[in-house]
């Protein structure tokens, strides 16, 4: 069955009707989920609630409420955009949560979805003493979500965040202002360590571009809306990762740690750095490919 997406059928009267109908059209179109939800029902519900200016926790009693013609059309307009343009949901709503915090996003930055959120919510324990952390550096901040989440997790720390993209830094600045963290989170236009302050950090954390060329060539259409230079990591996915591993020692304190997300490029890391004393983290909420290096072990590895 293939129906026109211009108007909702007259039989679709309630919010529940519209969510079910939108989910059916999403499944029929074969859209990709992975930028905030992982199934058609949740995607449709989030889209419909946004179109109707209702909160995500709208009580069940309202789901049976009848919609006006204008409201049904507002939902259908977004359903059509999601299907025909393959725009990820957070770019339509301009909002997403990361580490339990709300963030503004648009197509200047990646949609936040890093498993690093889980570790940040745990204040990176047991690898650091949260009360002793005073300086944090994030490489490749994008929307600023990781840097801002770190500022919440380590309330005594100053956070420096870098990106090569001025457009991304504009979005990060919006989020820093919204969270009232302008006095604790600083932004720098820097290619990895090229223009970062000459400081010593207890934590360097990064979700760099790490998608290899084979995977880039196979990306679903939704990913084409994201800044591709924030995804593409070269032939083996490690172009930027190599530079981070090579340069981090200079900026880490003696008791510092380097936290790196490499996702599906974890096998490439193991092959490229066979003797790297990295500890791969087991994540309870899903995701993989995150390793942590202690500053002393990293320096000894370089020396060897």
PDB file of C-alpha atoms in Angstrom:
ATOM      1  CA  UNK A   1       0.000   0.000   0.000  1.00  0.00           C
ATOM      2  CA  UNK A   2       1.281   3.443  -0.912  1.00  0.00           C
ATOM      3  CA  UNK A   3      -0.803   6.450   0.055  1.00  0.00           C
ATOM      4  CA  UNK A   4      -0.400  10.139  -0.611  1.00  0.00           C
ATOM      5  CA  UNK A   5       1.379  11.961   2.180  1.00  0.00           C
ATOM      6  CA  UNK A   6      -0.258  15.285   1.401  1.00  0.00           C
ATOM      7  CA  UNK A   7      -3.198  14.811   3.761  1.00  0.00           C
ATOM      8  CA  UNK A   8      -4.151  12.491   6.595  1.00  0.00           C
ATOM      9  CA  UNK A   9      -7.163  10.261   5.876  1.00  0.00           C
ATOM     10  CA  UNK A  10     -10.333  11.640   7.414  1.00  0.00           C
ATOM     11  CA  UNK A  11     -10.632   8.509   9.565  1.00  0.00           C
ATOM     12  CA  UNK A  12      -7.496   9.529  11.489  1.00  0.00           C
ATOM     13  CA  UNK A  13      -9.142  11.601  14.213  1.00  0.00           C
ATOM     14  CA  UNK A  14      -7.061  11.294  17.397  1.00  0.00           C
ATOM     15  CA  UNK A  15      -3.444  11.670  18.409  1.00  0.00           C
ATOM     16  CA  UNK A  16      -3.275   7.900  18.809  1.00  0.00           C
ATOM     17  CA  UNK A  17      -4.659   7.488  15.273  1.00  0.00           C
ATOM     18  CA  UNK A  18      -2.033   9.834  13.844  1.00  0.00           C
ATOM     19  CA  UNK A  19       0.847   8.141  15.605  1.00  0.00           C
ATOM     20  CA  UNK A  20      -0.236   4.714  14.383  1.00  0.00           C
ATOM     21  CA  UNK A  21      -0.753   6.030  10.855  1.00  0.00           C
ATOM     22  CA  UNK A  22       2.632   7.789  10.776  1.00  0.00           C
ATOM     23  CA  UNK A  23       4.382   4.678  12.107  1.00  0.00           C
ATOM     24  CA  UNK A  24       2.822   2.598   9.340  1.00  0.00           C
ATOM     25  CA  UNK A  25       4.001   5.053   6.706  1.00  0.00           C
ATOM     26  CA  UNK A  26       7.514   5.089   8.216  1.00  0.00           C
ATOM     27  CA  UNK A  27       7.729   1.301   8.068  1.00  0.00           C
ATOM     28  CA  UNK A  28       6.328   1.266   4.550  1.00  0.00           C
ATOM     29  CA  UNK A  29       8.948   3.806   3.403  1.00  0.00           C
ATOM     30  CA  UNK A  30      11.806   1.962   5.093  1.00  0.00           C
ATOM     31  CA  UNK A  31      13.267   5.031   6.775  1.00  0.00           C
ATOM     32  CA  UNK A  32      16.320   4.603   8.999  1.00  0.00           C
ATOM     33  CA  UNK A  33      16.072   4.994  12.768  1.00  0.00           C
ATOM     34  CA  UNK A  34      19.073   5.785  14.920  1.00  0.00           C
ATOM     35  CA  UNK A  35      19.102   9.512  15.614  1.00  0.00           C
ATOM     36  CA  UNK A  36      17.140   9.445  18.844  1.00  0.00           C
ATOM     37  CA  UNK A  37      14.703   6.551  18.460  1.00  0.00           C
ATOM     38  CA  UNK A  38      15.078   2.995  17.188  1.00  0.00           C
ATOM     39  CA  UNK A  39      11.571   2.147  15.936  1.00  0.00           C
ATOM     40  CA  UNK A  40       8.663   3.585  13.959  1.00  0.00           C
ATOM     41  CA  UNK A  41       6.239   3.950  16.886  1.00  0.00           C
ATOM     42  CA  UNK A  42       8.592   6.028  19.041  1.00  0.00           C
ATOM     43  CA  UNK A  43       9.642   8.100  16.028  1.00  0.00           C
ATOM     44  CA  UNK A  44       6.032   8.811  15.079  1.00  0.00           C
ATOM     45  CA  UNK A  45       5.063   9.672  18.651  1.00  0.00           C
ATOM     46  CA  UNK A  46       7.953  12.110  19.053  1.00  0.00           C
ATOM     47  CA  UNK A  47       7.168  13.762  15.733  1.00  0.00           C
ATOM     48  CA  UNK A  48       3.435  14.082  16.414  1.00  0.00           C
ATOM     49  CA  UNK A  49       3.881  15.473  19.923  1.00  0.00           C
ATOM     50  CA  UNK A  50       6.327  18.055  18.598  1.00  0.00           C
ATOM     51  CA  UNK A  51       3.929  19.079  15.812  1.00  0.00           C
ATOM     52  CA  UNK A  52       1.152  19.557  18.397  1.00  0.00           C
ATOM     53  CA  UNK A  53       3.356  21.448  20.889  1.00  0.00           C
ATOM     54  CA  UNK A  54       2.846  18.734  23.491  1.00  0.00           C
ATOM     55  CA  UNK A  55       5.548  17.442  25.883  1.00  0.00           C
ATOM     56  CA  UNK A  56       7.000  13.927  25.549  1.00  0.00           C
ATOM     57  CA  UNK A  57       5.324  12.893  28.811  1.00  0.00           C
ATOM     58  CA  UNK A  58       1.818  13.923  27.711  1.00  0.00           C
ATOM     59  CA  UNK A  59      -0.633  11.869  29.832  1.00  0.00           C
ATOM     60  CA  UNK A  60      -2.315   8.876  28.224  1.00  0.00           C
ATOM     61  CA  UNK A  61      -5.752  10.474  28.531  1.00  0.00           C
ATOM     62  CA  UNK A  62      -4.888  13.032  25.840  1.00  0.00           C
ATOM     63  CA  UNK A  63      -3.954  10.409  23.280  1.00  0.00           C
ATOM     64  CA  UNK A  64      -7.623   9.789  22.617  1.00  0.00           C
ATOM     65  CA  UNK A  65      -8.379  13.485  22.070  1.00  0.00           C
ATOM     66  CA  UNK A  66      -9.617  14.408  18.620  1.00  0.00           C
ATOM     67  CA  UNK A  67      -7.410  16.696  16.530  1.00  0.00           C
ATOM     68  CA  UNK A  68      -8.476  19.653  14.437  1.00  0.00           C
ATOM     69  CA  UNK A  69      -7.897  19.606  10.707  1.00  0.00           C
ATOM     70  CA  UNK A  70      -5.018  22.058  11.092  1.00  0.00           C
ATOM     71  CA  UNK A  71      -3.403  19.872  13.745  1.00  0.00           C
ATOM     72  CA  UNK A  72      -3.657  16.746  11.611  1.00  0.00           C
ATOM     73  CA  UNK A  73      -2.112  18.652   8.719  1.00  0.00           C
ATOM     74  CA  UNK A  74       0.761  19.872  10.925  1.00  0.00           C
ATOM     75  CA  UNK A  75       1.587  16.278  11.792  1.00  0.00           C
ATOM     76  CA  UNK A  76       1.342  15.140   8.167  1.00  0.00           C
ATOM     77  CA  UNK A  77       3.636  17.919   6.962  1.00  0.00           C
ATOM     78  CA  UNK A  78       6.369  16.637   9.253  1.00  0.00           C
ATOM     79  CA  UNK A  79       5.689  13.002   8.366  1.00  0.00           C
ATOM     80  CA  UNK A  80       6.070  13.856   4.696  1.00  0.00           C
ATOM     81  CA  UNK A  81       9.331  15.726   5.313  1.00  0.00           C
ATOM     82  CA  UNK A  82      10.705  12.835   7.354  1.00  0.00           C
ATOM     83  CA  UNK A  83       9.910  10.332   4.601  1.00  0.00           C
ATOM     84  CA  UNK A  84      10.584  12.283   1.430  1.00  0.00           C
ATOM     85  CA  UNK A  85      13.698  14.153   2.563  1.00  0.00           C
ATOM     86  CA  UNK A  86      14.970  11.536   5.042  1.00  0.00           C
ATOM     87  CA  UNK A  87      15.708  14.302   7.545  1.00  0.00           C
ATOM     88  CA  UNK A  88      16.668  12.888  10.973  1.00  0.00           C
ATOM     89  CA  UNK A  89      14.075  13.625  13.643  1.00  0.00           C
ATOM     90  CA  UNK A  90      16.305  15.922  15.780  1.00  0.00           C
ATOM     91  CA  UNK A  91      16.908  18.193  12.794  1.00  0.00           C
ATOM     92  CA  UNK A  92      13.152  18.576  12.414  1.00  0.00           C
ATOM     93  CA  UNK A  93      12.546  19.318  16.092  1.00  0.00           C
ATOM     94  CA  UNK A  94      15.915  21.060  16.656  1.00  0.00           C
ATOM     95  CA  UNK A  95      16.146  19.320  20.006  1.00  0.00           C
ATOM     96  CA  UNK A  96      17.587  16.209  21.580  1.00  0.00           C
ATOM     97  CA  UNK A  97      18.664  15.004  25.018  1.00  0.00           C
ATOM     98  CA  UNK A  98      22.179  13.852  25.831  1.00  0.00           C
ATOM     99  CA  UNK A  99      23.242  12.635  29.280  1.00  0.00           C
ATOM    100  CA  UNK A 100      19.787  13.696  30.476  1.00  0.00           C
ATOM    101  CA  UNK A 101      20.285  17.289  29.291  1.00  0.00           C
ATOM    102  CA  UNK A 102      18.439  19.166  26.514  1.00  0.00           C
ATOM    103  CA  UNK A 103      20.362  20.480  23.511  1.00  0.00           C
ATOM    104  CA  UNK A 104      19.644  22.516  20.404  1.00  0.00           C
ATOM    105  CA  UNK A 105      20.835  20.872  17.169  1.00  0.00           C
ATOM    106  CA  UNK A 106      20.666  21.576  13.448  1.00  0.00           C
ATOM    107  CA  UNK A 107      22.479  20.359  10.352  1.00  0.00           C
ATOM    108  CA  UNK A 108      25.683  22.209  11.297  1.00  0.00           C
ATOM    109  CA  UNK A 109      26.468  19.475  13.841  1.00  0.00           C
ATOM    110  CA  UNK A 110      26.144  15.730  14.321  1.00  0.00           C
ATOM    111  CA  UNK A 111      23.078  14.496  16.150  1.00  0.00           C
ATOM    112  CA  UNK A 112      24.332  13.644  19.678  1.00  0.00           C
ATOM    113  CA  UNK A 113      24.199   9.892  20.285  1.00  0.00           C
ATOM    114  CA  UNK A 114      27.576   9.031  21.781  1.00  0.00           C
ATOM    115  CA  UNK A 115      27.786   6.242  24.390  1.00  0.00           C
ATOM    116  CA  UNK A 116      30.206   8.539  26.211  1.00  0.00           C
ATOM    117  CA  UNK A 117      27.080   9.956  27.875  1.00  0.00           C
ATOM    118  CA  UNK A 118      26.936   6.901  30.121  1.00  0.00           C
ATOM    119  CA  UNK A 119      30.509   7.391  31.335  1.00  0.00           C
ATOM    120  CA  UNK A 120      30.069  11.124  31.847  1.00  0.00           C
ATOM    121  CA  UNK A 121      26.949  10.557  33.952  1.00  0.00           C
ATOM    122  CA  UNK A 122      29.138   8.329  36.138  1.00  0.00           C
ATOM    123  CA  UNK A 123      31.746  11.134  36.374  1.00  0.00           C
ATOM    124  CA  UNK A 124      34.215   8.787  34.654  1.00  0.00           C
ATOM    125  CA  UNK A 125      34.606   6.807  37.841  1.00  0.00           C
ATOM    126  CA  UNK A 126      36.625   4.810  38.784  1.00  0.00           C
ATOM    127  CA  UNK A 127      39.238   6.227  36.409  1.00  0.00           C
ATOM    128  CA  UNK A 128      39.306   9.674  38.012  1.00  0.00           C
ATOM    129  CA  UNK A 129      38.419  11.256  41.342  1.00  0.00           C
ATOM    130  CA  UNK A 130      35.657  13.688  40.348  1.00  0.00           C
ATOM    131  CA  UNK A 131      36.561  16.094  43.144  1.00  0.00           C
ATOM    132  CA  UNK A 132      40.135  16.463  41.877  1.00  0.00           C
ATOM    133  CA  UNK A 133      39.272  17.302  38.267  1.00  0.00           C
ATOM    134  CA  UNK A 134      39.823  20.979  37.493  1.00  0.00           C
ATOM    135  CA  UNK A 135      40.622  20.990  33.750  1.00  0.00           C
ATOM    136  CA  UNK A 136      38.940  19.069  30.903  1.00  0.00           C
ATOM    137  CA  UNK A 137      39.588  19.210  27.167  1.00  0.00           C
ATOM    138  CA  UNK A 138      37.186  17.955  24.509  1.00  0.00           C
ATOM    139  CA  UNK A 139      38.412  17.467  20.943  1.00  0.00           C
ATOM    140  CA  UNK A 140      35.683  17.872  18.284  1.00  0.00           C
ATOM    141  CA  UNK A 141      32.831  19.339  20.295  1.00  0.00           C
ATOM    142  CA  UNK A 142      30.140  19.736  17.608  1.00  0.00           C
ATOM    143  CA  UNK A 143      26.983  20.767  19.452  1.00  0.00           C
ATOM    144  CA  UNK A 144      28.940  21.086  22.695  1.00  0.00           C
ATOM    145  CA  UNK A 145      26.936  18.288  24.329  1.00  0.00           C
ATOM    146  CA  UNK A 146      29.936  16.349  25.677  1.00  0.00           C
ATOM    147  CA  UNK A 147      31.694  19.467  26.993  1.00  0.00           C
ATOM    148  CA  UNK A 148      28.512  20.740  28.648  1.00  0.00           C
ATOM    149  CA  UNK A 149      27.694  17.327  30.135  1.00  0.00           C
ATOM    150  CA  UNK A 150      31.233  17.235  31.551  1.00  0.00           C
ATOM    151  CA  UNK A 151      30.729  20.670  33.102  1.00  0.00           C
ATOM    152  CA  UNK A 152      27.677  19.321  34.941  1.00  0.00           C
ATOM    153  CA  UNK A 153      29.426  16.094  35.971  1.00  0.00           C
ATOM    154  CA  UNK A 154      32.521  17.940  37.233  1.00  0.00           C
ATOM    155  CA  UNK A 155      31.167  21.159  38.767  1.00  0.00           C
ATOM    156  CA  UNK A 156      34.618  22.335  39.887  1.00  0.00           C
ATOM    157  CA  UNK A 157      36.184  21.986  36.442  1.00  0.00           C
ATOM    158  CA  UNK A 158      36.827  24.355  33.558  1.00  0.00           C
ATOM    159  CA  UNK A 159      36.153  22.789  30.168  1.00  0.00           C
ATOM    160  CA  UNK A 160      37.893  23.723  26.920  1.00  0.00           C
ATOM    161  CA  UNK A 161      36.183  22.475  23.753  1.00  0.00           C
ATOM    162  CA  UNK A 162      37.519  22.548  20.191  1.00  0.00           C
ATOM    163  CA  UNK A 163      36.214  22.082  16.687  1.00  0.00           C
ATOM    164  CA  UNK A 164      37.548  22.732  13.194  1.00  0.00           C
ATOM    165  CA  UNK A 165      34.130  24.016  12.082  1.00  0.00           C
ATOM    166  CA  UNK A 166      33.123  27.586  12.869  1.00  0.00           C
ATOM    167  CA  UNK A 167      29.525  26.612  12.062  1.00  0.00           C
ATOM    168  CA  UNK A 168      29.613  23.854  14.693  1.00  0.00           C
ATOM    169  CA  UNK A 169      31.086  26.254  17.238  1.00  0.00           C
ATOM    170  CA  UNK A 170      28.125  28.575  16.634  1.00  0.00           C
ATOM    171  CA  UNK A 171      25.762  25.773  17.684  1.00  0.00           C
ATOM    172  CA  UNK A 172      27.937  24.914  20.679  1.00  0.00           C
ATOM    173  CA  UNK A 173      27.811  28.563  21.736  1.00  0.00           C
ATOM    174  CA  UNK A 174      23.993  28.485  21.622  1.00  0.00           C
ATOM    175  CA  UNK A 175      23.956  25.491  23.955  1.00  0.00           C
ATOM    176  CA  UNK A 176      26.554  26.925  26.320  1.00  0.00           C
ATOM    177  CA  UNK A 177      24.451  30.065  26.638  1.00  0.00           C
ATOM    178  CA  UNK A 178      21.235  28.091  27.185  1.00  0.00           C
ATOM    179  CA  UNK A 179      22.863  26.134  30.003  1.00  0.00           C
ATOM    180  CA  UNK A 180      24.402  29.248  31.542  1.00  0.00           C
ATOM    181  CA  UNK A 181      27.935  27.858  31.369  1.00  0.00           C
ATOM    182  CA  UNK A 182      29.729  30.682  29.593  1.00  0.00           C
ATOM    183  CA  UNK A 183      32.031  31.192  32.568  1.00  0.00           C
ATOM    184  CA  UNK A 184      33.167  27.539  32.623  1.00  0.00           C
ATOM    185  CA  UNK A 185      33.120  26.237  29.037  1.00  0.00           C
ATOM    186  CA  UNK A 186      35.429  27.883  26.462  1.00  0.00           C
ATOM    187  CA  UNK A 187      35.369  27.240  22.723  1.00  0.00           C
ATOM    188  CA  UNK A 188      38.390  27.118  20.411  1.00  0.00           C
ATOM    189  CA  UNK A 189      38.657  26.754  16.650  1.00  0.00           C
ATOM    190  CA  UNK A 190      41.377  24.125  16.501  1.00  0.00           C
ATOM    191  CA  UNK A 191      42.364  21.145  14.368  1.00  0.00           C
ATOM    192  CA  UNK A 192      42.971  18.544  17.094  1.00  0.00           C
ATOM    193  CA  UNK A 193      45.717  20.086  19.279  1.00  0.00           C
ATOM    194  CA  UNK A 194      46.896  22.762  16.836  1.00  0.00           C
ATOM    195  CA  UNK A 195      45.415  25.761  18.659  1.00  0.00           C
ATOM    196  CA  UNK A 196      44.441  24.530  22.112  1.00  0.00           C
ATOM    197  CA  UNK A 197      45.703  26.346  25.215  1.00  0.00           C
ATOM    198  CA  UNK A 198      49.044  25.198  26.580  1.00  0.00           C
ATOM    199  CA  UNK A 199      47.395  23.656  29.616  1.00  0.00           C
ATOM    200  CA  UNK A 200      47.516  20.419  31.589  1.00  0.00           C
ATOM    201  CA  UNK A 201      44.242  18.497  31.649  1.00  0.00           C
ATOM    202  CA  UNK A 202      43.075  15.695  33.946  1.00  0.00           C
ATOM    203  CA  UNK A 203      40.665  14.530  31.224  1.00  0.00           C
ATOM    204  CA  UNK A 204      40.900  14.686  27.449  1.00  0.00           C
ATOM    205  CA  UNK A 205      37.722  13.295  25.929  1.00  0.00           C
ATOM    206  CA  UNK A 206      36.807  12.932  22.275  1.00  0.00           C
ATOM    207  CA  UNK A 207      34.288  11.489  19.850  1.00  0.00           C
ATOM    208  CA  UNK A 208      36.307  12.173  16.670  1.00  0.00           C
ATOM    209  CA  UNK A 209      35.468  11.262  13.065  1.00  0.00           C
ATOM    210  CA  UNK A 210      36.022   7.498  12.912  1.00  0.00           C
ATOM    211  CA  UNK A 211      33.839   6.056  10.139  1.00  0.00           C
ATOM    212  CA  UNK A 212      35.970   4.253   7.552  1.00  0.00           C
ATOM    213  CA  UNK A 213      35.481   4.760   3.833  1.00  0.00           C
ATOM    214  CA  UNK A 214      33.623   1.494   3.261  1.00  0.00           C
ATOM    215  CA  UNK A 215      31.085   2.389   5.932  1.00  0.00           C
ATOM    216  CA  UNK A 216      30.811   5.959   4.644  1.00  0.00           C
ATOM    217  CA  UNK A 217      29.876   4.646   1.220  1.00  0.00           C
ATOM    218  CA  UNK A 218      27.076   2.563   2.762  1.00  0.00           C
ATOM    219  CA  UNK A 219      25.520   5.208   5.035  1.00  0.00           C
ATOM    220  CA  UNK A 220      21.699   5.453   4.996  1.00  0.00           C
ATOM    221  CA  UNK A 221      20.308   8.690   3.472  1.00  0.00           C
ATOM    222  CA  UNK A 222      19.576  10.169   6.907  1.00  0.00           C
ATOM    223  CA  UNK A 223      23.296  10.491   7.611  1.00  0.00           C
ATOM    224  CA  UNK A 224      23.824  12.594   4.485  1.00  0.00           C
ATOM    225  CA  UNK A 225      22.174  15.495   6.346  1.00  0.00           C
ATOM    226  CA  UNK A 226      24.946  15.473   8.934  1.00  0.00           C
ATOM    227  CA  UNK A 227      28.302  17.238   8.368  1.00  0.00           C
ATOM    228  CA  UNK A 228      30.202  14.403   6.688  1.00  0.00           C
ATOM    229  CA  UNK A 229      33.611  15.697   7.780  1.00  0.00           C
ATOM    230  CA  UNK A 230      32.494  15.011  11.359  1.00  0.00           C
ATOM    231  CA  UNK A 231      31.926  11.352  10.447  1.00  0.00           C
ATOM    232  CA  UNK A 232      34.593  10.452   7.885  1.00  0.00           C
ATOM    233  CA  UNK A 233      37.825   9.151   9.393  1.00  0.00           C
ATOM    234  CA  UNK A 234      39.675   8.181   6.216  1.00  0.00           C
ATOM    235  CA  UNK A 235      40.265   4.774   4.655  1.00  0.00           C
ATOM    236  CA  UNK A 236      40.554   2.927   7.975  1.00  0.00           C
ATOM    237  CA  UNK A 237      38.662   5.449  10.101  1.00  0.00           C
ATOM    238  CA  UNK A 238      41.702   6.459  12.130  1.00  0.00           C
ATOM    239  CA  UNK A 239      43.059   9.598  10.441  1.00  0.00           C
ATOM    240  CA  UNK A 240      42.095  11.847  13.372  1.00  0.00           C
ATOM    241  CA  UNK A 241      42.420   9.150  16.044  1.00  0.00           C
ATOM    242  CA  UNK A 242      46.118   8.713  15.209  1.00  0.00           C
ATOM    243  CA  UNK A 243      46.769  12.412  15.742  1.00  0.00           C
ATOM    244  CA  UNK A 244      44.923  12.404  19.060  1.00  0.00           C
ATOM    245  CA  UNK A 245      46.835   9.389  20.383  1.00  0.00           C
ATOM    246  CA  UNK A 246      50.121  10.857  19.166  1.00  0.00           C
ATOM    247  CA  UNK A 247      49.585  14.298  20.685  1.00  0.00           C
ATOM    248  CA  UNK A 248      47.607  13.771  23.893  1.00  0.00           C
ATOM    249  CA  UNK A 249      50.588  13.142  26.180  1.00  0.00           C
ATOM    250  CA  UNK A 250      51.735  16.738  25.937  1.00  0.00           C
ATOM    251  CA  UNK A 251      48.427  17.999  27.333  1.00  0.00           C
ATOM    252  CA  UNK A 252      47.628  15.372  29.955  1.00  0.00           C
ATOM    253  CA  UNK A 253      48.474  15.817  33.632  1.00  0.00           C
ATOM    254  CA  UNK A 254      50.425  12.998  35.278  1.00  0.00           C
ATOM    255  CA  UNK A 255      47.232  11.559  36.732  1.00  0.00           C
ATOM    256  CA  UNK A 256      45.178  12.328  33.612  1.00  0.00           C
ATOM    257  CA  UNK A 257      43.260  10.060  31.235  1.00  0.00           C
ATOM    258  CA  UNK A 258      42.459  10.074  27.541  1.00  0.00           C
ATOM    259  CA  UNK A 259      38.930   8.897  26.658  1.00  0.00           C
ATOM    260  CA  UNK A 260      38.308   8.071  22.985  1.00  0.00           C
ATOM    261  CA  UNK A 261      35.263   6.769  21.136  1.00  0.00           C
ATOM    262  CA  UNK A 262      36.039   4.870  17.917  1.00  0.00           C
ATOM    263  CA  UNK A 263      32.857   2.812  17.451  1.00  0.00           C
ATOM    264  CA  UNK A 264      33.140   0.185  14.734  1.00  0.00           C
ATOM    265  CA  UNK A 265      36.771   1.165  14.137  1.00  0.00           C
ATOM    266  CA  UNK A 266      37.769  -0.634  17.336  1.00  0.00           C
ATOM    267  CA  UNK A 267      39.267  -3.528  15.344  1.00  0.00           C
ATOM    268  CA  UNK A 268      41.300  -1.061  13.288  1.00  0.00           C
ATOM    269  CA  UNK A 269      42.663   0.469  16.503  1.00  0.00           C
ATOM    270  CA  UNK A 270      43.718  -2.962  17.767  1.00  0.00           C
ATOM    271  CA  UNK A 271      45.504  -3.696  14.481  1.00  0.00           C
ATOM    272  CA  UNK A 272      47.107  -0.257  14.108  1.00  0.00           C
ATOM    273  CA  UNK A 273      48.255   0.029  17.738  1.00  0.00           C
ATOM    274  CA  UNK A 274      48.839  -3.607  18.769  1.00  0.00           C
ATOM    275  CA  UNK A 275      50.730  -2.697  21.941  1.00  0.00           C
ATOM    276  CA  UNK A 276      48.665   0.298  22.979  1.00  0.00           C
ATOM    277  CA  UNK A 277      47.814  -0.128  26.709  1.00  0.00           C
ATOM    278  CA  UNK A 278      44.187   0.852  26.141  1.00  0.00           C
ATOM    279  CA  UNK A 279      41.392  -0.335  28.380  1.00  0.00           C
ATOM    280  CA  UNK A 280      38.212  -1.007  26.429  1.00  0.00           C
ATOM    281  CA  UNK A 281      35.116  -0.022  28.392  1.00  0.00           C
ATOM    282  CA  UNK A 282      32.061  -2.249  28.737  1.00  0.00           C
ATOM    283  CA  UNK A 283      28.951  -0.107  28.394  1.00  0.00           C
ATOM    284  CA  UNK A 284      25.743  -1.083  30.161  1.00  0.00           C
ATOM    285  CA  UNK A 285      23.393   0.890  27.908  1.00  0.00           C
ATOM    286  CA  UNK A 286      24.715  -0.345  24.586  1.00  0.00           C
ATOM    287  CA  UNK A 287      27.335   0.949  22.235  1.00  0.00           C
ATOM    288  CA  UNK A 288      30.959  -0.073  21.996  1.00  0.00           C
ATOM    289  CA  UNK A 289      34.358   1.080  20.841  1.00  0.00           C
ATOM    290  CA  UNK A 290      35.356   3.338  23.757  1.00  0.00           C
ATOM    291  CA  UNK A 291      38.850   3.088  25.208  1.00  0.00           C
ATOM    292  CA  UNK A 292      40.647   4.847  28.036  1.00  0.00           C
ATOM    293  CA  UNK A 293      44.380   5.470  28.353  1.00  0.00           C
ATOM    294  CA  UNK A 294      46.137   6.613  31.506  1.00  0.00           C
ATOM    295  CA  UNK A 295      48.647   9.406  30.942  1.00  0.00           C
ATOM    296  CA  UNK A 296      51.546   7.483  32.458  1.00  0.00           C
ATOM    297  CA  UNK A 297      50.867   4.405  30.333  1.00  0.00           C
ATOM    298  CA  UNK A 298      50.500   6.502  27.205  1.00  0.00           C
ATOM    299  CA  UNK A 299      53.828   8.254  27.853  1.00  0.00           C
ATOM    300  CA  UNK A 300      55.565   4.944  28.503  1.00  0.00           C
ATOM    301  CA  UNK A 301      54.083   3.556  25.293  1.00  0.00           C
ATOM    302  CA  UNK A 302      55.439   6.511  23.319  1.00  0.00           C
ATOM    303  CA  UNK A 303      58.828   6.111  24.945  1.00  0.00           C
ATOM    304  CA  UNK A 304      58.949   2.419  24.055  1.00  0.00           C
TER     305      UNK A 304
END
